[in-house]
Short mmCIF file of C-alpha atoms and ligand atoms in Angstrom, two decimals:
data_model
loop_
_atom_site.label_atom_id
_atom_site.label_comp_id
_atom_site.label_asym_id
_atom_site.label_seq_id
_atom_site.Cartn_x
_atom_site.Cartn_y
_atom_site.Cartn_z
CA MET J 17 -27.81 -31.23 219.28
CA ASN J 18 -30.76 -33.74 219.77
CA LEU J 19 -30.58 -35.87 223.43
CA ILE J 20 -31.57 -38.97 222.73
CA ASP J 21 -33.82 -40.32 225.65
CA GLY J 22 -33.73 -43.45 226.84
CA ASN J 23 -36.73 -42.76 229.60
CA LYS J 24 -38.75 -42.16 226.60
CA VAL J 25 -37.91 -45.44 224.18
CA ALA J 26 -38.03 -47.72 227.29
CA ALA J 27 -41.39 -46.46 228.49
CA GLU J 28 -43.14 -47.04 224.90
CA ILE J 29 -40.69 -50.46 224.81
CA LYS J 30 -42.79 -51.22 227.76
CA GLN J 31 -45.56 -50.51 226.58
CA GLU J 32 -45.15 -52.73 223.85
CA ILE J 33 -44.15 -55.31 226.06
CA ALA J 34 -47.36 -54.91 227.69
CA GLU J 35 -49.77 -55.05 225.03
CA GLU J 36 -48.03 -58.24 223.96
CA VAL J 37 -48.17 -60.01 227.36
CA LYS J 38 -52.08 -59.33 227.89
CA GLN J 39 -52.39 -60.66 224.20
CA ILE J 40 -50.74 -63.91 225.38
CA ILE J 41 -52.70 -64.26 228.44
CA ASP J 42 -55.74 -63.45 226.65
CA ASN J 43 -54.89 -66.02 224.17
CA GLY J 44 -54.61 -68.56 227.27
CA GLY J 45 -50.85 -68.43 227.29
CA LYS J 46 -48.81 -68.55 230.00
CA GLN J 47 -47.61 -65.51 231.46
CA PRO J 48 -43.81 -64.77 230.80
CA HIS J 49 -41.50 -65.55 234.25
CA LEU J 50 -38.76 -64.17 235.40
CA ALA J 51 -36.60 -64.76 238.67
CA ALA J 52 -33.33 -63.31 239.35
CA ILE J 53 -30.96 -64.67 241.93
CA LEU J 54 -29.25 -62.04 244.46
CA VAL J 55 -26.29 -62.86 246.64
CA GLY J 56 -25.22 -60.47 249.54
CA HIS J 57 -26.45 -57.03 250.02
CA ASP J 58 -24.36 -54.95 247.67
CA GLY J 59 -26.00 -51.57 247.29
CA GLY J 60 -25.89 -51.28 243.63
CA SER J 61 -27.01 -55.19 242.92
CA GLU J 62 -29.68 -54.65 245.22
CA THR J 63 -30.96 -51.27 243.39
CA TYR J 64 -30.60 -52.76 240.24
CA VAL J 65 -32.77 -56.33 241.52
CA ALA J 66 -35.01 -54.48 242.08
CA TYR J 67 -35.95 -52.16 239.88
CA LYS J 68 -35.45 -55.54 237.22
CA ILE J 69 -38.64 -56.64 239.81
CA LYS J 70 -40.32 -53.61 239.31
CA ASP J 71 -40.05 -53.94 235.56
CA CYS J 72 -41.65 -56.99 235.53
CA GLU J 73 -44.76 -55.81 237.71
CA ALA J 74 -44.88 -52.99 234.90
CA VAL J 75 -45.41 -55.36 232.24
CA GLY J 76 -47.72 -58.23 233.41
CA PHE J 77 -44.55 -60.33 234.20
CA LYS J 78 -44.50 -62.82 236.88
CA SER J 79 -41.83 -62.49 238.79
CA SER J 80 -39.09 -63.95 241.89
CA LEU J 81 -36.08 -63.30 243.68
CA ILE J 82 -34.32 -65.90 245.34
CA ARG J 83 -31.83 -64.15 247.70
CA TYR J 84 -28.94 -65.73 249.16
CA GLU J 85 -26.54 -64.17 252.14
CA ASP J 86 -22.87 -63.73 251.35
CA ASP J 87 -21.29 -67.06 253.41
CA VAL J 88 -23.40 -68.94 250.34
CA THR J 89 -21.49 -71.76 248.81
CA GLU J 90 -20.67 -72.37 245.14
CA GLU J 91 -22.27 -75.83 245.26
CA GLU J 92 -25.60 -74.49 247.32
CA LEU J 93 -25.85 -71.58 244.18
CA LEU J 94 -24.79 -73.88 241.63
CA ALA J 95 -27.28 -76.56 243.20
CA LYS J 96 -30.21 -73.25 242.38
CA VAL J 97 -29.19 -73.06 239.05
CA GLU J 98 -29.99 -76.49 238.08
CA GLU J 99 -33.33 -76.45 239.89
CA LEU J 100 -34.15 -73.09 237.73
CA ASN J 101 -32.71 -74.53 234.97
CA ASN J 102 -35.24 -77.23 235.22
CA ASP J 103 -38.45 -75.46 236.23
CA ASP J 104 -40.96 -75.67 233.34
CA ASP J 105 -42.91 -72.42 234.70
CA LEU J 106 -39.49 -69.99 234.35
CA ASP J 107 -38.74 -68.57 230.88
CA GLY J 108 -35.65 -67.00 232.12
CA PHE J 109 -33.69 -65.87 234.92
CA ILE J 110 -30.33 -64.21 236.27
CA VAL J 111 -27.54 -64.29 238.42
CA GLN J 112 -26.87 -60.58 239.43
CA LEU J 113 -23.02 -60.06 239.44
CA PRO J 114 -20.81 -59.19 240.88
CA LEU J 115 -20.70 -62.30 243.03
CA PRO J 116 -18.71 -62.95 246.30
CA LYS J 117 -15.27 -64.04 245.76
CA HIS J 118 -15.29 -67.40 246.65
CA ILE J 119 -17.72 -68.48 244.17
CA SER J 120 -16.91 -68.57 240.50
CA GLU J 121 -19.06 -66.11 238.26
CA GLN J 122 -17.92 -67.98 235.52
CA LYS J 123 -18.68 -71.22 236.36
CA VAL J 124 -21.92 -69.91 237.66
CA ILE J 125 -22.95 -68.49 234.01
CA GLU J 126 -21.70 -71.94 232.02
CA ALA J 127 -24.27 -73.96 234.72
CA ILE J 128 -27.19 -71.82 233.24
CA ASP J 129 -29.07 -73.12 230.77
CA PRO J 130 -28.58 -71.02 227.62
CA ARG J 131 -32.30 -70.84 226.56
CA LYS J 132 -32.62 -69.47 229.94
CA ASP J 133 -30.08 -66.94 229.93
CA VAL J 134 -32.00 -63.61 229.60
CA ASP J 135 -28.19 -62.12 230.06
CA GLY J 136 -26.95 -63.67 227.28
CA PHE J 137 -23.91 -64.08 229.28
CA HIS J 138 -23.59 -68.21 228.61
CA PRO J 139 -20.65 -68.53 225.63
CA ILE J 140 -22.95 -70.12 223.86
CA ASN J 141 -25.15 -67.28 223.22
CA VAL J 142 -22.13 -65.20 223.26
CA GLY J 143 -20.77 -67.86 220.61
CA ARG J 144 -24.31 -67.63 218.66
CA MET J 145 -24.15 -63.53 218.57
CA VAL J 146 -20.70 -63.58 217.07
CA ILE J 147 -21.65 -65.80 214.50
CA GLY J 148 -24.52 -64.23 213.59
CA LEU J 149 -27.34 -66.39 214.93
CA PRO J 150 -30.22 -66.32 217.46
CA SER J 151 -29.26 -65.76 220.68
CA PHE J 152 -29.74 -63.68 223.56
CA VAL J 153 -28.08 -60.79 223.65
CA SER J 154 -26.19 -58.86 226.73
CA ALA J 155 -28.66 -56.12 228.16
CA THR J 156 -26.92 -52.82 227.48
CA PRO J 157 -25.54 -53.89 224.02
CA TYR J 158 -29.38 -54.56 223.03
CA GLY J 159 -30.83 -51.80 224.13
CA ILE J 160 -28.20 -49.45 222.60
CA VAL J 161 -29.09 -51.40 219.19
CA GLU J 162 -32.34 -50.92 219.87
CA LEU J 163 -32.05 -46.88 220.44
CA LEU J 164 -29.86 -46.07 217.44
CA LYS J 165 -32.77 -48.07 215.75
CA ARG J 166 -35.73 -45.94 216.75
CA TYR J 167 -33.83 -42.27 216.65
CA ASN J 168 -33.10 -43.60 212.54
CA ILE J 169 -29.29 -43.08 213.04
CA GLU J 170 -27.49 -44.20 210.09
CA THR J 171 -24.74 -46.36 210.93
CA SER J 172 -23.94 -48.24 207.49
CA GLY J 173 -19.96 -47.32 207.02
CA LYS J 174 -20.14 -44.81 209.85
CA ASN J 175 -17.01 -45.51 211.46
CA CYS J 176 -18.10 -46.42 215.47
CA VAL J 177 -15.39 -46.72 218.24
CA VAL J 178 -16.39 -48.62 221.04
CA LEU J 179 -14.17 -47.55 223.68
CA GLY J 180 -13.49 -50.72 226.27
CA ARG J 181 -13.79 -54.24 225.99
CA SER J 182 -15.66 -56.22 228.63
CA ASN J 183 -17.49 -59.19 228.24
CA ILE J 184 -20.95 -57.50 229.01
CA VAL J 185 -20.82 -54.41 227.26
CA GLY J 186 -17.34 -53.34 225.00
CA ARG J 187 -17.06 -56.62 223.46
CA PRO J 188 -20.56 -57.58 221.98
CA MET J 189 -21.50 -54.02 221.56
CA SER J 190 -18.54 -53.84 218.70
CA VAL J 191 -19.75 -57.61 217.27
CA LEU J 192 -23.51 -56.14 216.91
CA MET J 193 -21.85 -53.12 215.56
CA SER J 194 -20.25 -54.56 212.09
CA GLN J 195 -22.88 -57.10 211.48
CA LYS J 196 -25.02 -56.60 208.18
CA ALA J 197 -28.11 -55.10 209.69
CA ILE J 198 -25.76 -52.43 211.25
CA ASN J 199 -22.65 -52.56 209.24
CA ALA J 200 -20.17 -50.21 210.89
CA THR J 201 -16.74 -50.07 210.90
CA VAL J 202 -15.33 -50.65 213.78
CA THR J 203 -12.53 -49.94 216.41
CA VAL J 204 -12.58 -51.60 219.69
CA ALA J 205 -10.32 -48.84 221.70
CA HIS J 206 -8.96 -49.38 225.82
CA SER J 207 -6.98 -48.57 228.16
CA ARG J 208 -3.58 -49.98 225.93
CA THR J 209 -4.72 -47.95 222.88
CA ALA J 210 -2.12 -45.74 221.27
CA ASN J 211 -3.29 -42.33 220.34
CA LEU J 212 -6.29 -42.96 222.22
CA LYS J 213 -7.76 -39.27 222.02
CA GLU J 214 -6.89 -39.41 217.97
CA VAL J 215 -9.09 -43.10 217.75
CA CYS J 216 -11.86 -41.66 219.16
CA ALA J 217 -11.77 -37.94 217.83
CA ASN J 218 -12.09 -40.37 214.47
CA ALA J 219 -15.52 -41.53 215.58
CA ASP J 220 -18.97 -41.24 213.49
CA ILE J 221 -20.33 -42.59 216.25
CA LEU J 222 -18.19 -43.24 219.91
CA ILE J 223 -19.71 -45.92 222.18
CA VAL J 224 -18.26 -45.10 226.05
CA ALA J 225 -18.22 -47.85 228.11
CA MET J 226 -14.96 -47.52 230.29
CA GLY J 227 -16.42 -47.02 233.65
CA VAL J 228 -14.05 -44.22 234.36
CA PRO J 229 -15.90 -40.92 234.98
CA GLU J 230 -16.21 -38.23 232.70
CA PHE J 231 -13.23 -39.92 230.57
CA VAL J 232 -14.40 -38.54 227.22
CA THR J 233 -13.60 -34.57 226.95
CA ALA J 234 -14.66 -32.46 224.11
CA ASP J 235 -11.29 -32.76 222.55
CA MET J 236 -11.53 -36.50 221.84
CA VAL J 237 -15.43 -35.62 219.90
CA LYS J 238 -15.34 -34.97 216.65
CA GLU J 239 -18.26 -32.55 215.40
CA GLY J 240 -21.17 -33.98 214.58
CA ALA J 241 -20.78 -37.29 216.64
CA VAL J 242 -23.21 -39.29 218.05
CA VAL J 243 -22.25 -40.13 221.38
CA ILE J 244 -23.51 -43.17 223.30
CA ASP J 245 -22.30 -43.24 227.66
CA VAL J 246 -22.85 -46.33 228.91
CA GLY J 247 -21.15 -45.32 232.10
CA THR J 248 -22.52 -45.56 235.33
CA THR J 249 -20.51 -44.67 238.44
CA ARG J 250 -21.75 -43.93 241.67
CA VAL J 251 -20.14 -40.92 243.69
CA LYS J 252 -20.92 -39.40 246.31
CA SER J 253 -22.76 -36.13 246.45
CA ASP J 254 -24.48 -34.16 249.00
CA LYS J 255 -26.58 -32.72 246.80
CA THR J 256 -29.11 -35.82 246.28
CA LYS J 257 -31.76 -36.87 248.82
CA SER J 258 -29.79 -40.55 248.52
CA GLY J 259 -26.30 -39.01 249.22
CA TRP J 260 -25.38 -40.37 245.74
CA LYS J 261 -25.40 -39.40 242.24
CA LEU J 262 -24.55 -40.85 238.57
CA LYS J 263 -21.90 -40.40 236.77
CA GLY J 264 -21.08 -41.29 233.01
CA ASP J 265 -17.88 -41.41 231.54
CA VAL J 266 -18.78 -38.52 228.98
CA LEU J 267 -17.94 -34.76 230.18
CA TYR J 268 -21.41 -34.35 229.26
CA ASP J 269 -21.52 -30.33 229.06
CA GLU J 270 -18.91 -30.12 227.34
CA VAL J 271 -18.79 -32.92 225.17
CA ALA J 272 -22.41 -32.35 224.40
CA PRO J 273 -22.42 -29.50 222.11
CA LYS J 274 -20.33 -30.71 219.68
CA CYS J 275 -22.91 -33.80 219.25
CA SER J 276 -25.67 -34.30 216.51
CA TYR J 277 -26.85 -36.73 219.81
CA ILE J 278 -26.14 -37.94 222.59
CA THR J 279 -27.06 -39.86 225.40
CA PRO J 280 -27.64 -38.38 228.60
CA VAL J 281 -26.72 -40.20 232.20
CA PRO J 282 -28.74 -40.76 234.15
CA GLY J 283 -31.75 -40.88 231.42
CA GLY J 284 -29.84 -42.37 228.40
CA VAL J 285 -28.62 -45.61 228.20
CA GLY J 286 -29.54 -46.95 231.68
CA PRO J 287 -33.02 -47.30 231.09
CA MET J 288 -32.49 -49.29 227.96
CA THR J 289 -30.78 -52.21 229.55
CA ARG J 290 -33.90 -52.44 231.76
CA THR J 291 -35.76 -52.69 229.16
CA SER J 292 -33.72 -55.17 227.42
CA LEU J 293 -33.81 -57.56 229.71
CA LEU J 294 -37.76 -57.68 229.65
CA LEU J 295 -37.51 -58.01 225.74
CA ASN J 296 -35.53 -61.54 226.22
CA THR J 297 -37.72 -62.68 228.72
CA LEU J 298 -40.48 -62.26 226.21
CA LEU J 299 -38.58 -63.70 223.03
CA SER J 300 -37.73 -66.53 225.57
CA ALA J 301 -41.14 -67.06 225.90
CA LYS J 302 -42.34 -66.98 222.85
CA LYS J 303 -39.39 -69.46 222.00
CA GLU J 304 -37.99 -67.22 219.66
CA ILE J 305 -34.71 -67.82 220.02
CA TYR J 306 -34.58 -71.30 220.77
CA LYS J 307 -37.50 -73.31 219.21
N1 GUN U 428 -24.40 -56.52 236.90
C1 GUN U 428 -24.12 -55.55 236.23
N2 GUN U 428 -24.80 -55.81 235.17
C2 GUN U 428 -24.98 -56.69 235.47
C3 GUN U 428 -26.11 -57.41 234.47
O1 GUN U 428 -26.56 -56.79 233.62
N3 GUN U 428 -26.76 -58.69 234.34
C4 GUN U 428 -26.03 -59.49 235.97
N4 GUN U 428 -26.72 -60.57 236.10
N5 GUN U 428 -25.47 -58.46 236.90
C5 GUN U 428 -25.12 -57.48 236.34
#
């Protein structure tokens, strides 16, 4: 069993980005700039956004954090999105989800200029990705593809099962895995899939993004499979200082011995998700997606 070390790969990529940023600036270019809008005080969102800002500093990006209380109106938020769309200094920005219930997430996502949508959530970016045009790809699938590449994991002709069909992970992941550069044969499985156990046990590459802690057990995994665990459910723990612990969607101790490669939680996909946002921001700064 080989461990896929997301922390190690993410550190390598961050180093590469930092070197590129230095070159851009040495050549008289503009410092890449990412902004994040954070609404309210959700614990998970606070943590994720703080990491995103910290990552920017680590690679030499400029970053801006724009905060609103929970009672911000949709109108105010949309006006800010419009302002950021027109801010020439800004290469990309994200609106951290989830948003309070009185605000339509879809409306906000669609208000973001696709050229600055470094989350890759706008339907134009999703559509371009599906038909193989240059696009911003959402961070987790992008990070997983990068992990598979950097570990030289054979994907061509392999059976890939993606467990989960969210707009952010499962669905884009399934599209990417079937693209010509990757060439896997893809099955998208979900809560209504019949014979789920058998479907998963047929996978050479099993990508699990259900959000159900320890859902995948050893009997669902083929001997020698590559298992990618996207789950990051925060559960209460009296063993950690913070009082919280991250749990993956895979019952790691039981599944790992059967795998050729597996991602741990934490330290697998999570760090790569963060790195992808930086990669997208750099692509935007270099105008590589939209000329
Ligand atoms: N909430 C959870 N993950 C994400 C993400 O990747 N981007 C944004 N904007 N919100 C999130």
